[in-house]
CSV table of C-alpha atoms and ligand atoms in Angstrom, one decimal:
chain,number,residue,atom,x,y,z
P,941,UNK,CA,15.5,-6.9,-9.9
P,942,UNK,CA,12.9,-7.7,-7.2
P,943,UNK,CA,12.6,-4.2,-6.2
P,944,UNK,CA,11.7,-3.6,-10.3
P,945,UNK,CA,9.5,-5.8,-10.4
P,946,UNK,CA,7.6,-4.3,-7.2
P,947,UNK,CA,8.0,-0.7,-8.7
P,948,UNK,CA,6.9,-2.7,-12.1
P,949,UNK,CA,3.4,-3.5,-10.8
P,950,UNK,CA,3.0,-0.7,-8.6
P,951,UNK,CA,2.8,1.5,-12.0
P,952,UNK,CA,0.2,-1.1,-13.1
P,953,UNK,CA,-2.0,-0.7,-10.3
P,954,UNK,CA,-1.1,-2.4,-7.3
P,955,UNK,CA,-1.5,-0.6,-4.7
P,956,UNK,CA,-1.4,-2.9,-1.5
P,957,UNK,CA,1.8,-2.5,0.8
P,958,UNK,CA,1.6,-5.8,2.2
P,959,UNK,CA,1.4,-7.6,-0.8
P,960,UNK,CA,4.2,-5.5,-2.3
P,961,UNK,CA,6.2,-6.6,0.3
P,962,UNK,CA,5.4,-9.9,0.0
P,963,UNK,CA,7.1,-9.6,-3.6
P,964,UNK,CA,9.6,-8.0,-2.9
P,965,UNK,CA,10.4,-10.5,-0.3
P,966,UNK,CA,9.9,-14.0,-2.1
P,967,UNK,CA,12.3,-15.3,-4.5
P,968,UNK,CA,11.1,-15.6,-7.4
P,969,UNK,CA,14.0,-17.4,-9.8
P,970,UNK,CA,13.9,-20.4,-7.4
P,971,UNK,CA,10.1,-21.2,-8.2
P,972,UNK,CA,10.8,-21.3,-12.3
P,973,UNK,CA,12.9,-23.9,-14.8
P,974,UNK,CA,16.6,-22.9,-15.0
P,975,UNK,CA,16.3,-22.2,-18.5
P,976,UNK,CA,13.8,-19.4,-17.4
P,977,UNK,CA,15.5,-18.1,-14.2
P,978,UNK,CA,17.2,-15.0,-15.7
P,979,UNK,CA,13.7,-13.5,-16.7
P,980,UNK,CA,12.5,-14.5,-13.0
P,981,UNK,CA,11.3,-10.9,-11.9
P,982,UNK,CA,9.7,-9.9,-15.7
P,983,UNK,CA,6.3,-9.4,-15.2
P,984,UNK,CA,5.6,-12.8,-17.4
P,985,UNK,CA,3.7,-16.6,-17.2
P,986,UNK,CA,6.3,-19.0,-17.6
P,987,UNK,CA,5.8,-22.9,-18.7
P,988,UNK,CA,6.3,-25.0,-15.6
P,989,UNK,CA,6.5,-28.4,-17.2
P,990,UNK,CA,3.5,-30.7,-17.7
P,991,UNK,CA,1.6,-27.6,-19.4
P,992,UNK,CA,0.9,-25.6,-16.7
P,993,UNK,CA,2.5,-22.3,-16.3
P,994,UNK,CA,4.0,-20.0,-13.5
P,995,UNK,CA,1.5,-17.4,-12.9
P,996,UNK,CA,2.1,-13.6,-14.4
P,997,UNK,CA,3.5,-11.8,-11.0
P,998,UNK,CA,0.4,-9.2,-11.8
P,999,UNK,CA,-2.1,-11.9,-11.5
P,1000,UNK,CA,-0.4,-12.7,-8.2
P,1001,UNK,CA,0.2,-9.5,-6.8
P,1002,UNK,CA,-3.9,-8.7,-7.6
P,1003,UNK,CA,-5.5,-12.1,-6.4
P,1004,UNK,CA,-3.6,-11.5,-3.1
P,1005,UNK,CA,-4.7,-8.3,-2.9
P,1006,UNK,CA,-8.4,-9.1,-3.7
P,1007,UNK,CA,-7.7,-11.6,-0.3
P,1008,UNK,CA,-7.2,-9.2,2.1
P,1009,UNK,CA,-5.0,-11.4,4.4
P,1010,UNK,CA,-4.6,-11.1,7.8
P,1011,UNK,CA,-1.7,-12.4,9.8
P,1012,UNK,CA,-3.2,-16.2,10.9
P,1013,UNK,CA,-6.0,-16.8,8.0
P,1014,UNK,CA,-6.7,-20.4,7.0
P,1015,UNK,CA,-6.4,-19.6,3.6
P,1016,UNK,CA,-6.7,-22.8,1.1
P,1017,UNK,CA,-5.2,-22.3,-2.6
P,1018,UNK,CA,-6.7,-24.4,-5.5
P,1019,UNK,CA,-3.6,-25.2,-8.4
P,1020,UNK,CA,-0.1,-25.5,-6.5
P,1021,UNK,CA,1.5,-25.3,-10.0
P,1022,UNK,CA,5.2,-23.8,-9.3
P,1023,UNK,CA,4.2,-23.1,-5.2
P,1024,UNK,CA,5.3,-19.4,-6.0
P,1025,UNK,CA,1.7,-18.1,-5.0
P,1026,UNK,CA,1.7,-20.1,-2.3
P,1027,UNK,CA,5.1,-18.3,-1.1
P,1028,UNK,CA,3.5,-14.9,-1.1
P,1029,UNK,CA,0.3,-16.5,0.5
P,1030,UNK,CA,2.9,-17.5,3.4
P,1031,UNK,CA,4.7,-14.6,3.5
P,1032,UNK,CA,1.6,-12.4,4.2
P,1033,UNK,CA,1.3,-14.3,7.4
P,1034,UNK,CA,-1.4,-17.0,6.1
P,1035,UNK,CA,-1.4,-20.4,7.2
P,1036,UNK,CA,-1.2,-22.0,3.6
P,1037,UNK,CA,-3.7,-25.0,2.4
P,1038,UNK,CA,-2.4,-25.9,-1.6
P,1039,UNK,CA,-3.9,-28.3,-3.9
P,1040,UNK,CA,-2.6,-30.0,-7.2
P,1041,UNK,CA,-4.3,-32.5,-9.2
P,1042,UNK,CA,-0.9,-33.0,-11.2
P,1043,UNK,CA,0.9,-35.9,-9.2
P,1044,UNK,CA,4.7,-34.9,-10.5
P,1045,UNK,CA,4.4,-30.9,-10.2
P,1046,UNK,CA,2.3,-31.9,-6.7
P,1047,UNK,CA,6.0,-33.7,-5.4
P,1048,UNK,CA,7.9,-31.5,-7.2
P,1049,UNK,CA,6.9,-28.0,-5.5
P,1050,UNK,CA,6.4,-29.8,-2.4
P,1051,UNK,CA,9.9,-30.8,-1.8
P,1052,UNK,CA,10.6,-27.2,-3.1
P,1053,UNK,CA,8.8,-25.6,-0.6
P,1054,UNK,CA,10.5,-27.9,2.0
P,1055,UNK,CA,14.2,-26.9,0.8
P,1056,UNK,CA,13.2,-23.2,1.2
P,1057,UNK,CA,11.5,-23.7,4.5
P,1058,UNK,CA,8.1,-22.3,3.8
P,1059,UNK,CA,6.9,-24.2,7.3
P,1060,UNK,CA,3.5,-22.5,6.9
P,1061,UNK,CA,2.6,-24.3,4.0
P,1062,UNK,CA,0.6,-27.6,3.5
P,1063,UNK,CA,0.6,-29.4,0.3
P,1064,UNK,CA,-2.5,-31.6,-1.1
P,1065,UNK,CA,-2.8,-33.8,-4.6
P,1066,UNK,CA,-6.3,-33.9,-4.8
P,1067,UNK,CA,-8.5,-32.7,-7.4
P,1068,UNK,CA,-9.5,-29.1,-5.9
P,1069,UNK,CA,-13.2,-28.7,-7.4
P,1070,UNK,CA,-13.6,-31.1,-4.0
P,1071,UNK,CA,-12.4,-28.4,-2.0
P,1072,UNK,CA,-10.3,-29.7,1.4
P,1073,UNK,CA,-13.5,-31.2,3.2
P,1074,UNK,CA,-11.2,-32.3,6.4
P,1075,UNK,CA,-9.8,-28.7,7.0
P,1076,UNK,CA,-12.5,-26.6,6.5
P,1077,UNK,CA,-13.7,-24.0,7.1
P,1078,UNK,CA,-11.0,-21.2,5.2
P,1079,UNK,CA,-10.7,-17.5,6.1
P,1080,UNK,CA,-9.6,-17.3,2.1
P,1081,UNK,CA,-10.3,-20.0,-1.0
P,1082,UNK,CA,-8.5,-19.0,-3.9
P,1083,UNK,CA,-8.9,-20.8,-7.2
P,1084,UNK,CA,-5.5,-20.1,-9.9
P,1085,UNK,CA,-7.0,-22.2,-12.8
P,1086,UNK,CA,-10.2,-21.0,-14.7
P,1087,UNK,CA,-13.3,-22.3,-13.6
P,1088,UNK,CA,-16.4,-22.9,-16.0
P,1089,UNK,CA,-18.6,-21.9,-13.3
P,1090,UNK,CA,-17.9,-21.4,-9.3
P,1091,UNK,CA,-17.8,-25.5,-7.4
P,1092,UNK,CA,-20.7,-25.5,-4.5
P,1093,UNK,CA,-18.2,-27.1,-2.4
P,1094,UNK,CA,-15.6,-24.4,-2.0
P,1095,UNK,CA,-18.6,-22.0,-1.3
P,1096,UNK,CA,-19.4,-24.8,1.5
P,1097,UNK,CA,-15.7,-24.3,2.7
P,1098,UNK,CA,-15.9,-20.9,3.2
P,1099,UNK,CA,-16.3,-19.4,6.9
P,1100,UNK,CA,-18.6,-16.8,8.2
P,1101,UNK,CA,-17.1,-13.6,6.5
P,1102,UNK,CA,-14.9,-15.5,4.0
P,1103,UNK,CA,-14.0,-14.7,0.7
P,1104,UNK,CA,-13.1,-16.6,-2.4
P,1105,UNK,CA,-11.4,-15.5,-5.3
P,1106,UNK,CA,-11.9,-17.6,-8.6
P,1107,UNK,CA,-11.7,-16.8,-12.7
P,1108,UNK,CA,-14.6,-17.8,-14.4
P,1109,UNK,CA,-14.6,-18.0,-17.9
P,1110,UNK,CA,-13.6,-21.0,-20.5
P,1111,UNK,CA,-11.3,-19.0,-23.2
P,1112,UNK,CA,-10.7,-16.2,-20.5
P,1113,UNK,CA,-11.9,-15.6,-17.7
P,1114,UNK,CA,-13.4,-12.5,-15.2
P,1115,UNK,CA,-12.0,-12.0,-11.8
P,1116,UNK,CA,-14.8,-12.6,-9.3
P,1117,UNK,CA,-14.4,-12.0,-5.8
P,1118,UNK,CA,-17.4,-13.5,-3.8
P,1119,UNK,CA,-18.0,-13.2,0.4
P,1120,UNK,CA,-19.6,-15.2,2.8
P,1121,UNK,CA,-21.8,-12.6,4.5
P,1122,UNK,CA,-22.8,-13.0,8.0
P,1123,UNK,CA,-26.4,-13.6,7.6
P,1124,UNK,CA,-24.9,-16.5,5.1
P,1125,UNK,CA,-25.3,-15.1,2.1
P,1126,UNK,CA,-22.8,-14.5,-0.6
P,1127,UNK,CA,-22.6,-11.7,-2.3
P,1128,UNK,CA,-20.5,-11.0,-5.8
P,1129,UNK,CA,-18.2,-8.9,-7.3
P,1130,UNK,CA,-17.1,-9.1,-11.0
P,1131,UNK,CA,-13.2,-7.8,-11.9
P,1132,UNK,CA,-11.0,-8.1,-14.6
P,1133,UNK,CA,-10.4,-10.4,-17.4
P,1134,UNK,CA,-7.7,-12.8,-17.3
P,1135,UNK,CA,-6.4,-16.2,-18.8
P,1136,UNK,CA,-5.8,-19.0,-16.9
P,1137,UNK,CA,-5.0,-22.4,-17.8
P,1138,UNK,CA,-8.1,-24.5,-17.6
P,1139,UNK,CA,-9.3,-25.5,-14.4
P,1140,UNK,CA,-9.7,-29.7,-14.5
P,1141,UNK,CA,-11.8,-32.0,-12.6
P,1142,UNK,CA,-9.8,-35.5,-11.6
P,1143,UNK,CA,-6.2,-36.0,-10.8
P,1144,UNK,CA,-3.4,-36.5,-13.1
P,1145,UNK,CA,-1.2,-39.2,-12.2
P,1146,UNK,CA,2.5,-39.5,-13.3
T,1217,SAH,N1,-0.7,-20.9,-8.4
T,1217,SAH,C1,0.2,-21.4,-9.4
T,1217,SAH,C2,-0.4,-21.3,-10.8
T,1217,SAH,C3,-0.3,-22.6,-11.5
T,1217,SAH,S1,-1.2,-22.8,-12.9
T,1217,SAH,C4,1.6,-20.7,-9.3
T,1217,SAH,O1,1.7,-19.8,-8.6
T,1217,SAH,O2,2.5,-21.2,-10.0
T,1217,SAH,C5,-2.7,-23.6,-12.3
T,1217,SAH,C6,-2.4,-25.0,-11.6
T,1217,SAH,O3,-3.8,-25.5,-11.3
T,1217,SAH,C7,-1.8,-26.1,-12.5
T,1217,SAH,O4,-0.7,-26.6,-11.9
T,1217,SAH,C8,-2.9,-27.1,-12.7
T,1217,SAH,O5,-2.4,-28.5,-12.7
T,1217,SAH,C9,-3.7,-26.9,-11.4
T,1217,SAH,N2,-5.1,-27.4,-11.4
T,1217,SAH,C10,-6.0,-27.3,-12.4
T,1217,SAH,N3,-7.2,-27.8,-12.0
T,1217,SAH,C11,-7.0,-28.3,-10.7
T,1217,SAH,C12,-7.9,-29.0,-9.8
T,1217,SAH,N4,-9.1,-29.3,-10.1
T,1217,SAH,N5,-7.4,-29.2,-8.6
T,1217,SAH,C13,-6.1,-28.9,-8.3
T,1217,SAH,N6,-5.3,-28.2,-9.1
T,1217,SAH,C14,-5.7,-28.0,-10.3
């Protein structure tokens, strides 16, 4: 089923080996409720519980790609949700930041992540417009809720040559892919349109 699913996104547009890989690797029925798990590897957003949702394996598969991870990046994800973006994150060889402002999905994934021995991964509860001041800079930022506009602190966290990946947009959202160039500038790059849930300032406790 995984191998479908790879061969699914490959026909829409995914092109990156790596990041195929990574899919094709990570399982992804153990990130999703039981009552979901036999439509695990459709190419669908699932509710996680506490309305947020598993994100669409495309929307994976292409913010990963737009990443361009190296083996070794310091690569900081905004919205932990289910951890299964996190998984692939690890699985391309990045050393795996993740923030949740949701205190029960927070403890949830993380003791998930634990049982499936994803050692490269490091889960925050924090509210992510802040960023992760205290492990700065990132190789990668990647934001998986949509943003009204684009926080000045994960631009901050961003080293020399970085790039961030964030959906801007309050109904639905564009795909912008923004670098850290090395005269420290940034420079932009405007995608496709998606639909995220909404990205929230604050933390949510249980
Ligand atoms: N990457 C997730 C997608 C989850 S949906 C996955 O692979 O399953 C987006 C998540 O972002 C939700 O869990 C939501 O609670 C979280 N979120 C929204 N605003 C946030 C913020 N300011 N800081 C941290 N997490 C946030």
């Amino acid at each position: 089923m995984r191998k479908q699913l790879v061969e699914a996104l490959r026909q829409r547009g995914i092109s990156d080996d790596a990041v195929l890989a990574a899919i094709g690797a990570v399982p992804r029925h153990f990130f999703l409720d039981k009552a979901f798990e036999e439509h695990a590897y459709e190419d669908k957003p699932f509710p996680i519980g506490n309305k947020q949702t598993i994100s669409q394996p495309f929307t994976v598969a292409y913010q990963s790609a737009l990443l361009e991870i190296r083996p070794g990046d310091r690569v900081l994800e905004i919205g932990t949700g289910s951890g299964y973006q996190a998984a692939i994150l690890a699985a391309l060889g990045a050393q795996v930041f993740t923030v949740e402002r949701q205190e029960m999905l927070f403890h949830k994934t993380q003791d998930l992540l634990a049982r499936l021995k994803f050692k490269t991964i490091r889960c925050f509860f924090r509210d992510g417009m802040l960023g992760l001041p205290e492990h700065a800079p990132f190789n990668k930022i990647v934001v998986t809720a949509g943003a009204i506009n684009v926080p000045e602190s994960l631009l901050e966290q961003l080293a020399p040559m970085g790039i961030l990946v964030i959906p801007v947009g309050k109904e639905e959202q564009q795909m912008m892919r923004i670098w850290r160039t090395e005269r420290n500038t940034f420079k932009t790059e405007s995608l496709d349109i998606f639909r995220f849930v909404p990205f929230l300032g604050g933390v949510e406790r249980k």
